[in-house]
Amino acid sequence: MLKITRKVEYALIALRHFQNQEKDKLTSAKEMSKAYGIPQELLAKILQRLARENIVDAVKGPAGGYKLAVDPKTINMTKFFEIMEGPMGIMDCYFDSGCEQLQSCNIRTPLNRINDSIRSMFDNMTLADITY
Amino acid sequence: MLKITRKVEYALIALRHFQNQEKDKLTSAKEMSKAYGIPQELLAKILQRLARENIVDAVKGPAGGYKLAVDPKTINMTKFFEIMEGPMGIMDCYFDSGCEQLQSCNIRTPLNRINDSIRSMFDNMTLADITY
DNA sequence: TTATATACGACTATATTAGTCGTAAATCAT
DNA sequence: ATGATTTACGACTAATATAGTCGTATATAA
Ligand code: FES
Ligand code: FES
């Protein structure tokens, strides 16, 4: 309940790694997977996702790898989570209006309020806040 | 990701239901399951849990049912979530210190900060806040 | 041309959540 | 007493979501 996924966790580890490094130094999925004990294929897929979203740059070939493509300050966490995992809401009906309970539902409003609080909390954070 | 479980959702629906009702009126699991379209057995189990935790009172026998046992203002949401679902943290290592990544983990601190924010947000809410 | 790295989707495995079922015990009405 | 109704509880199964693997393709440096 209210858990972050490993996908996000690994992505954050990777991004933090880049921030701790010389700006344009490349790190390969392999290196990084060893360093942090993350399954290589999985981490690779995550880095690929980040590359597709232009959060990191990818360089192919031997001695290739990834590096940060943007200033982490410019990416807010809500957006980041949604890039990685799709719509973020404590319940599905926040987005998906096909909820069966909807007619009789007596907690929609308060739950939406909670949702808004969580979202705005993450709206006010950027990837850079994961640095410290 | 960052989802609430149905168990919690149903519990909240039930509790809100009691709050909308005459103070000592009993509602059976059956009635309520019909009213909100929730599987009866499941809702029953949830109400039983709430009864065990003395949040609701249970009355057996025909014309029995449940009613609120406490002032909802007195139960904070963090505690409530943990009663229903166990330890609440965006990642397991918040509680469980047996994390494999721990040595090399570079995001523990910031993630704990986020965790604290979420917890304190719910610490400052009570069940009564689900009323409106 | 070979070794190394990214790219991507399909697939499998595992864990979590959701829901069901069987059985017991209390209680009320007849 | 007996039967109907309801809570109590745990074991079980089903469904879904998450985590991880694999095969294959493509780019590139040496
Ligand atoms: S549960 Fe979907 S609207 Fe309340
Ligand atoms: S992932 Fe467990 S300590 Fe960071």
CSV table of C-alpha atoms (C1' of nucleotides) and ligand atoms in Angstrom, one decimal:
chain,number,residue,atom,x,y,z
A,1,MET,CA,0.0,0.0,0.0
A,2,LEU,CA,1.3,3.4,-1.0
A,3,LYS,CA,4.4,1.8,-2.3
A,4,ILE,CA,6.8,3.1,-4.9
A,5,THR,CA,7.8,0.5,-7.5
A,6,ARG,CA,11.3,-0.9,-8.1
A,7,LYS,CA,11.1,0.6,-11.5
A,8,VAL,CA,11.0,4.1,-10.0
A,9,GLU,CA,13.4,3.2,-7.3
A,10,TYR,CA,16.0,2.0,-9.7
A,11,ALA,CA,15.4,5.0,-11.9
A,12,LEU,CA,16.1,7.3,-9.0
A,13,ILE,CA,19.2,5.4,-8.0
A,14,ALA,CA,20.5,5.8,-11.6
A,15,LEU,CA,19.7,9.4,-11.8
A,16,ARG,CA,21.3,10.1,-8.5
A,17,HIS,CA,24.3,8.2,-9.6
A,18,PHE,CA,24.6,10.6,-12.6
A,19,GLN,CA,24.3,13.6,-10.4
A,20,ASN,CA,27.2,12.4,-8.2
A,21,GLN,CA,29.4,12.0,-11.3
A,22,GLU,CA,31.4,14.2,-13.6
A,23,LYS,CA,28.8,15.8,-15.8
A,24,ASP,CA,29.5,14.1,-19.1
A,25,LYS,CA,30.9,10.8,-18.0
A,26,LEU,CA,29.1,7.9,-19.4
A,27,THR,CA,28.0,4.9,-17.3
A,28,SER,CA,26.8,1.7,-18.9
A,29,ALA,CA,23.9,-0.3,-17.6
A,30,LYS,CA,26.3,-3.1,-16.9
A,31,GLU,CA,28.6,-1.1,-14.6
A,32,MET,CA,25.7,0.4,-12.8
A,33,SER,CA,23.9,-2.8,-12.3
A,34,LYS,CA,27.0,-4.2,-10.7
A,35,ALA,CA,27.6,-1.2,-8.5
A,36,TYR,CA,24.1,-1.2,-7.1
A,37,GLY,CA,23.1,-4.8,-7.2
A,38,ILE,CA,20.3,-4.3,-9.7
A,39,PRO,CA,19.4,-6.9,-12.4
A,40,GLN,CA,21.2,-5.7,-15.5
A,41,GLU,CA,18.4,-6.3,-18.1
A,42,LEU,CA,15.9,-4.6,-15.9
A,43,LEU,CA,18.1,-1.6,-15.2
A,44,ALA,CA,18.8,-1.4,-18.9
A,45,LYS,CA,15.2,-1.3,-19.8
A,46,ILE,CA,14.7,1.5,-17.3
A,47,LEU,CA,17.6,3.5,-18.6
A,48,GLN,CA,16.2,3.0,-22.1
A,49,ARG,CA,12.9,4.4,-20.9
A,50,LEU,CA,14.7,7.4,-19.5
A,51,ALA,CA,16.5,7.8,-22.8
A,52,ARG,CA,13.3,7.7,-24.8
A,53,GLU,CA,12.0,10.5,-22.5
A,54,ASN,CA,15.2,12.5,-23.1
A,55,ILE,CA,16.0,12.5,-19.4
A,56,VAL,CA,19.3,10.8,-20.2
A,57,ASP,CA,21.4,10.6,-23.3
A,58,ALA,CA,22.4,7.2,-24.7
A,59,VAL,CA,25.6,6.4,-26.5
A,60,LYS,CA,25.8,3.1,-28.3
A,61,GLY,CA,28.8,1.0,-28.9
A,62,PRO,CA,31.8,-0.1,-26.8
A,63,ALA,CA,32.5,2.5,-24.1
A,64,GLY,CA,29.0,3.7,-24.6
A,65,GLY,CA,26.5,4.3,-21.8
A,66,TYR,CA,24.2,6.9,-20.4
A,67,LYS,CA,24.5,10.4,-19.0
A,68,LEU,CA,22.2,13.0,-17.7
A,69,ALA,CA,20.5,15.0,-20.5
A,70,VAL,CA,18.8,17.6,-18.5
A,71,ASP,CA,19.1,19.6,-15.3
A,72,PRO,CA,17.3,17.6,-12.7
A,73,LYS,CA,15.8,20.8,-11.3
A,74,THR,CA,13.7,21.0,-14.4
A,75,ILE,CA,11.8,17.7,-13.9
A,76,ASN,CA,9.1,17.7,-11.3
A,77,MET,CA,8.4,14.5,-9.5
A,78,THR,CA,4.8,14.1,-10.3
A,79,LYS,CA,5.7,14.2,-14.0
A,80,PHE,CA,8.6,11.9,-13.4
A,81,PHE,CA,6.5,9.3,-11.7
A,82,GLU,CA,3.9,9.5,-14.4
A,83,ILE,CA,6.5,9.0,-17.1
A,84,MET,CA,7.7,5.9,-15.4
A,85,GLU,CA,4.4,4.4,-14.2
A,86,GLY,CA,1.5,6.2,-15.8
A,87,PRO,CA,-1.2,8.1,-14.0
A,88,MET,CA,-0.6,8.5,-10.3
A,89,GLY,CA,-3.5,8.4,-8.0
A,90,ILE,CA,-4.2,6.6,-4.8
A,91,MET,CA,-7.2,5.0,-6.4
A,92,ASP,CA,-8.1,4.4,-10.0
A,93,CYS,CA,-11.2,6.5,-10.1
A,94,TYR,CA,-9.1,9.6,-9.8
A,95,PHE,CA,-8.5,9.2,-13.5
A,96,ASP,CA,-10.6,6.3,-14.7
A,97,SER,CA,-14.2,7.4,-14.5
A,98,GLY,CA,-15.5,3.9,-15.2
A,99,CYS,CA,-15.8,3.2,-11.5
A,100,GLU,CA,-18.6,0.9,-10.6
A,101,GLN,CA,-19.0,2.2,-7.1
A,102,LEU,CA,-19.3,5.8,-8.4
A,103,GLN,CA,-23.1,6.0,-7.9
A,104,SER,CA,-23.1,5.0,-4.3
A,105,CYS,CA,-19.5,6.2,-3.5
A,106,ASN,CA,-19.4,8.3,-0.4
A,107,ILE,CA,-15.6,8.8,-0.2
A,108,ARG,CA,-14.8,10.1,-3.6
A,109,THR,CA,-14.4,13.7,-2.6
A,110,PRO,CA,-12.3,13.3,0.5
A,111,LEU,CA,-10.1,10.8,-1.3
A,112,ASN,CA,-9.6,13.1,-4.2
A,113,ARG,CA,-8.5,15.8,-1.7
A,114,ILE,CA,-5.9,13.4,-0.3
A,115,ASN,CA,-4.8,12.7,-3.8
A,116,ASP,CA,-4.4,16.3,-4.6
A,117,SER,CA,-2.3,16.8,-1.5
A,118,ILE,CA,0.0,14.0,-2.5
A,119,ARG,CA,0.3,15.2,-6.1
A,120,SER,CA,0.9,18.8,-5.0
A,121,MET,CA,3.6,17.6,-2.6
A,122,PHE,CA,5.4,15.9,-5.5
A,123,ASP,CA,4.6,18.8,-7.9
A,124,ASN,CA,6.7,20.9,-5.6
A,125,MET,CA,9.6,18.6,-5.8
A,126,THR,CA,12.1,18.0,-8.6
A,127,LEU,CA,14.5,15.3,-9.3
A,128,ALA,CA,17.2,17.5,-7.8
A,129,ASP,CA,15.6,17.0,-4.4
A,130,ILE,CA,16.6,13.4,-4.5
A,131,THR,CA,20.2,14.5,-4.5
A,132,TYR,CA,20.6,15.1,-0.8
B,1,MET,CA,2.1,2.8,-7.6
B,2,LEU,CA,1.1,4.8,-4.5
B,3,LYS,CA,-2.2,3.1,-4.5
B,4,ILE,CA,-4.6,2.6,-1.6
B,5,THR,CA,-5.9,-1.0,-1.3
B,6,ARG,CA,-9.6,-1.9,-1.6
B,7,LYS,CA,-9.4,-3.1,1.9
B,8,VAL,CA,-8.8,0.4,3.1
B,9,GLU,CA,-11.2,1.9,0.5
B,10,TYR,CA,-14.0,-0.4,1.7
B,11,ALA,CA,-13.2,0.3,5.3
B,12,LEU,CA,-13.5,4.0,4.7
B,13,ILE,CA,-16.7,3.7,2.8
B,14,ALA,CA,-18.1,1.7,5.8
B,15,LEU,CA,-16.9,4.2,8.3
B,16,ARG,CA,-18.2,7.1,6.4
B,17,HIS,CA,-21.5,5.3,6.2
B,18,PHE,CA,-21.7,5.1,9.9
B,19,GLN,CA,-21.0,8.7,10.3
B,20,ASN,CA,-23.9,9.6,8.0
B,21,GLN,CA,-26.2,7.6,10.1
B,22,GLU,CA,-28.0,7.9,13.3
B,23,LYS,CA,-25.4,7.4,16.0
B,24,ASP,CA,-26.4,4.0,17.3
B,25,LYS,CA,-28.2,2.5,14.4
B,26,LEU,CA,-26.8,-0.9,13.4
B,27,THR,CA,-25.9,-1.8,9.9
B,28,SER,CA,-25.2,-5.4,8.9
B,29,ALA,CA,-22.5,-6.4,6.4
B,30,LYS,CA,-25.2,-7.6,4.1
B,31,GLU,CA,-27.1,-4.4,3.9
B,32,MET,CA,-24.0,-2.4,3.4
B,33,SER,CA,-22.5,-4.7,0.8
B,34,LYS,CA,-25.7,-4.3,-1.2
B,35,ALA,CA,-25.8,-0.5,-0.7
B,36,TYR,CA,-22.3,0.0,-2.0
B,37,GLY,CA,-21.8,-2.9,-4.3
B,38,ILE,CA,-19.0,-4.5,-2.3
B,39,PRO,CA,-18.6,-8.3,-2.0
B,40,GLN,CA,-20.3,-9.3,1.2
B,41,GLU,CA,-17.8,-11.7,2.5
B,42,LEU,CA,-15.0,-9.3,2.0
B,43,LEU,CA,-16.7,-6.4,3.6
B,44,ALA,CA,-17.7,-8.6,6.5
B,45,LYS,CA,-14.0,-9.5,7.0
B,46,ILE,CA,-13.1,-5.9,7.0
B,47,LEU,CA,-15.8,-5.0,9.5
B,48,GLN,CA,-14.6,-7.8,11.7
B,49,ARG,CA,-11.2,-6.3,11.6
B,50,LEU,CA,-12.5,-2.9,12.6
B,51,ALA,CA,-14.5,-4.6,15.4
B,52,ARG,CA,-11.4,-6.4,16.7
B,53,GLU,CA,-9.6,-3.0,16.8
B,54,ASN,CA,-12.6,-1.5,18.6
B,55,ILE,CA,-13.3,1.0,16.0
B,56,VAL,CA,-16.7,-0.4,15.5
B,57,ASP,CA,-19.0,-2.3,17.8
B,58,ALA,CA,-20.4,-5.6,16.6
B,59,VAL,CA,-23.8,-7.1,17.6
B,60,LYS,CA,-24.5,-10.7,16.8
B,61,GLY,CA,-27.8,-12.3,16.0
B,62,PRO,CA,-30.7,-11.4,13.8
B,63,ALA,CA,-31.0,-7.6,13.5
B,64,GLY,CA,-27.4,-7.4,14.6
B,65,GLY,CA,-24.8,-5.5,12.8
B,66,TYR,CA,-22.1,-2.8,13.3
B,67,LYS,CA,-22.0,0.7,14.6
B,68,LEU,CA,-19.2,3.2,15.2
B,69,ALA,CA,-17.5,2.7,18.6
B,70,VAL,CA,-15.3,5.8,18.7
B,71,ASP,CA,-15.3,9.4,17.7
B,72,PRO,CA,-13.7,9.4,14.3
B,73,LYS,CA,-11.8,12.5,15.3
B,74,THR,CA,-9.7,10.4,17.7
B,75,ILE,CA,-8.2,8.1,15.1
B,76,ASN,CA,-5.4,9.4,12.9
B,77,MET,CA,-5.0,8.2,9.4
B,78,THR,CA,-1.5,6.9,9.7
B,79,LYS,CA,-2.6,4.7,12.6
B,80,PHE,CA,-5.7,3.6,10.7
B,81,PHE,CA,-3.8,2.7,7.6
B,82,GLU,CA,-1.4,0.7,9.6
B,83,ILE,CA,-4.2,-1.1,11.5
B,84,MET,CA,-5.6,-2.2,8.1
B,85,GLU,CA,-2.4,-2.8,6.1
B,86,GLY,CA,0.6,-3.0,8.4
B,87,PRO,CA,3.6,-0.7,8.2
B,88,MET,CA,3.1,2.2,5.8
B,89,GLY,CA,6.2,3.2,3.8
B,90,ILE,CA,6.8,4.0,0.2
B,91,MET,CA,9.5,1.4,0.2
B,92,ASP,CA,10.1,-1.6,2.5
B,93,CYS,CA,13.5,-0.5,3.8
B,94,TYR,CA,11.8,2.3,5.8
B,95,PHE,CA,11.0,-0.4,8.3
B,96,ASP,CA,12.6,-3.6,7.2
B,97,SER,CA,16.4,-3.0,7.6
B,98,GLY,CA,17.2,-6.2,5.7
B,99,CYS,CA,17.6,-4.3,2.4
B,100,GLU,CA,20.2,-5.8,0.1
B,101,GLN,CA,20.9,-2.5,-1.6
B,102,LEU,CA,21.5,-0.8,1.7
B,103,GLN,CA,25.3,-0.7,1.3
B,104,SER,CA,25.3,1.0,-2.1
B,105,CYS,CA,22.0,2.7,-1.8
B,106,ASN,CA,22.2,6.4,-2.7
B,107,ILE,CA,18.6,7.3,-2.3
B,108,ARG,CA,17.7,6.1,1.1
B,109,THR,CA,17.9,9.5,2.8
B,110,PRO,CA,15.8,11.4,0.3
B,111,LEU,CA,13.2,8.7,0.1
B,112,ASN,CA,12.9,8.6,3.8
B,113,ARG,CA,12.3,12.3,3.7
B,114,ILE,CA,9.5,11.8,1.3
B,115,ASN,CA,8.2,9.0,3.4
B,116,ASP,CA,8.2,11.3,6.4
B,117,SER,CA,6.2,13.9,4.5
B,118,ILE,CA,3.5,11.5,3.6
B,119,ARG,CA,3.3,10.0,7.0
B,120,SER,CA,3.1,13.4,8.6
B,121,MET,CA,0.4,14.4,6.2
B,122,PHE,CA,-1.6,11.5,7.3
B,123,ASP,CA,-0.7,12.0,10.9
B,124,ASN,CA,-2.4,15.3,10.7
B,125,MET,CA,-5.6,13.9,9.5
B,126,THR,CA,-8.2,11.9,11.3
B,127,LEU,CA,-11.0,9.6,10.2
B,128,ALA,CA,-13.3,12.5,10.6
B,129,ASP,CA,-11.6,14.3,7.7
B,130,ILE,CA,-13.1,11.6,5.4
B,131,THR,CA,-16.5,12.9,6.3
B,132,TYR,CA,-16.8,15.8,4.0
C,1,DT,C1',34.6,-8.4,-38.3
C,2,DT,C1',34.3,-8.8,-33.6
C,3,DA,C1',33.2,-7.3,-29.1
C,4,DT,C1',30.5,-4.2,-26.6
C,5,DA,C1',26.7,-1.4,-25.8
C,6,DT,C1',21.9,0.4,-26.5
C,7,DA,C1',16.8,-0.7,-28.1
C,8,DC,C1',12.7,-3.1,-27.7
C,9,DG,C1',9.2,-6.3,-27.2
C,10,DA,C1',7.6,-10.8,-25.8
C,11,DC,C1',7.7,-13.8,-22.3
C,12,DT,C1',7.9,-15.9,-17.5
C,13,DA,C1',8.1,-15.8,-12.5
C,14,DT,C1',6.8,-13.9,-8.3
C,15,DA,C1',4.3,-11.2,-5.0
C,16,DT,C1',0.4,-8.8,-3.7
C,17,DT,C1',-4.3,-7.9,-3.6
C,18,DA,C1',-9.0,-9.4,-4.0
C,19,DG,C1',-12.4,-12.4,-3.3
C,20,DT,C1',-14.5,-17.0,-1.8
C,21,DC,C1',-15.7,-20.7,1.2
C,22,DG,C1',-16.4,-23.7,5.2
C,23,DT,C1',-17.3,-23.8,9.8
C,24,DA,C1',-18.3,-22.1,14.4
C,25,DA,C1',-20.6,-19.4,17.8
C,26,DA,C1',-23.9,-16.0,19.5
C,27,DT,C1',-28.6,-14.4,19.6
C,28,DC,C1',-33.4,-13.8,18.7
C,29,DA,C1',-38.1,-15.3,17.5
C,30,DT,C1',-41.2,-19.0,17.3
D,1,DA,C1',-35.5,-26.8,21.3
D,2,DT,C1',-35.1,-25.3,16.5
D,3,DG,C1',-34.3,-22.6,12.7
D,4,DA,C1',-33.0,-18.3,10.8
D,5,DT,C1',-29.8,-14.5,11.0
D,6,DT,C1',-25.7,-12.5,12.0
D,7,DT,C1',-20.8,-11.9,13.5
D,8,DA,C1',-16.0,-14.4,13.8
D,9,DC,C1',-12.1,-16.4,11.7
D,10,DG,C1',-9.0,-18.8,9.0
D,11,DA,C1',-7.8,-21.4,4.9
D,12,DC,C1',-8.2,-21.3,0.3
D,13,DT,C1',-8.4,-19.7,-4.7
D,14,DA,C1',-8.4,-16.2,-8.3
D,15,DA,C1',-7.0,-12.1,-10.4
D,16,DT,C1',-3.8,-8.6,-11.1
D,17,DA,C1',0.4,-6.1,-10.8
D,18,DT,C1',5.2,-6.1,-10.3
D,19,DA,C1',9.7,-7.9,-11.2
D,20,DG,C1',12.8,-10.0,-13.9
D,21,DT,C1',14.5,-12.7,-18.2
D,22,DC,C1',15.4,-13.6,-22.9
D,23,DG,C1',15.8,-13.2,-28.0
D,24,DT,C1',16.9,-10.5,-31.5
D,25,DA,C1',18.2,-6.2,-33.8
D,26,DT,C1',21.1,-2.2,-34.4
D,27,DA,C1',24.9,1.1,-33.8
D,28,DT,C1',29.8,1.8,-33.2
D,29,DA,C1',34.6,1.7,-31.8
D,30,DA,C1',38.8,-0.9,-32.3
E,1,FES,S1,-14.5,4.1,-5.4
E,1,FES,FE1,-14.6,4.9,-7.4
E,1,FES,S2,-15.8,6.7,-7.1
E,1,FES,FE2,-15.4,6.0,-5.1
E,2,FES,S1,16.7,0.6,-1.5
E,2,FES,FE1,16.8,-0.2,0.6
E,2,FES,S2,18.2,1.2,1.5
E,2,FES,FE2,17.9,2.0,-0.5
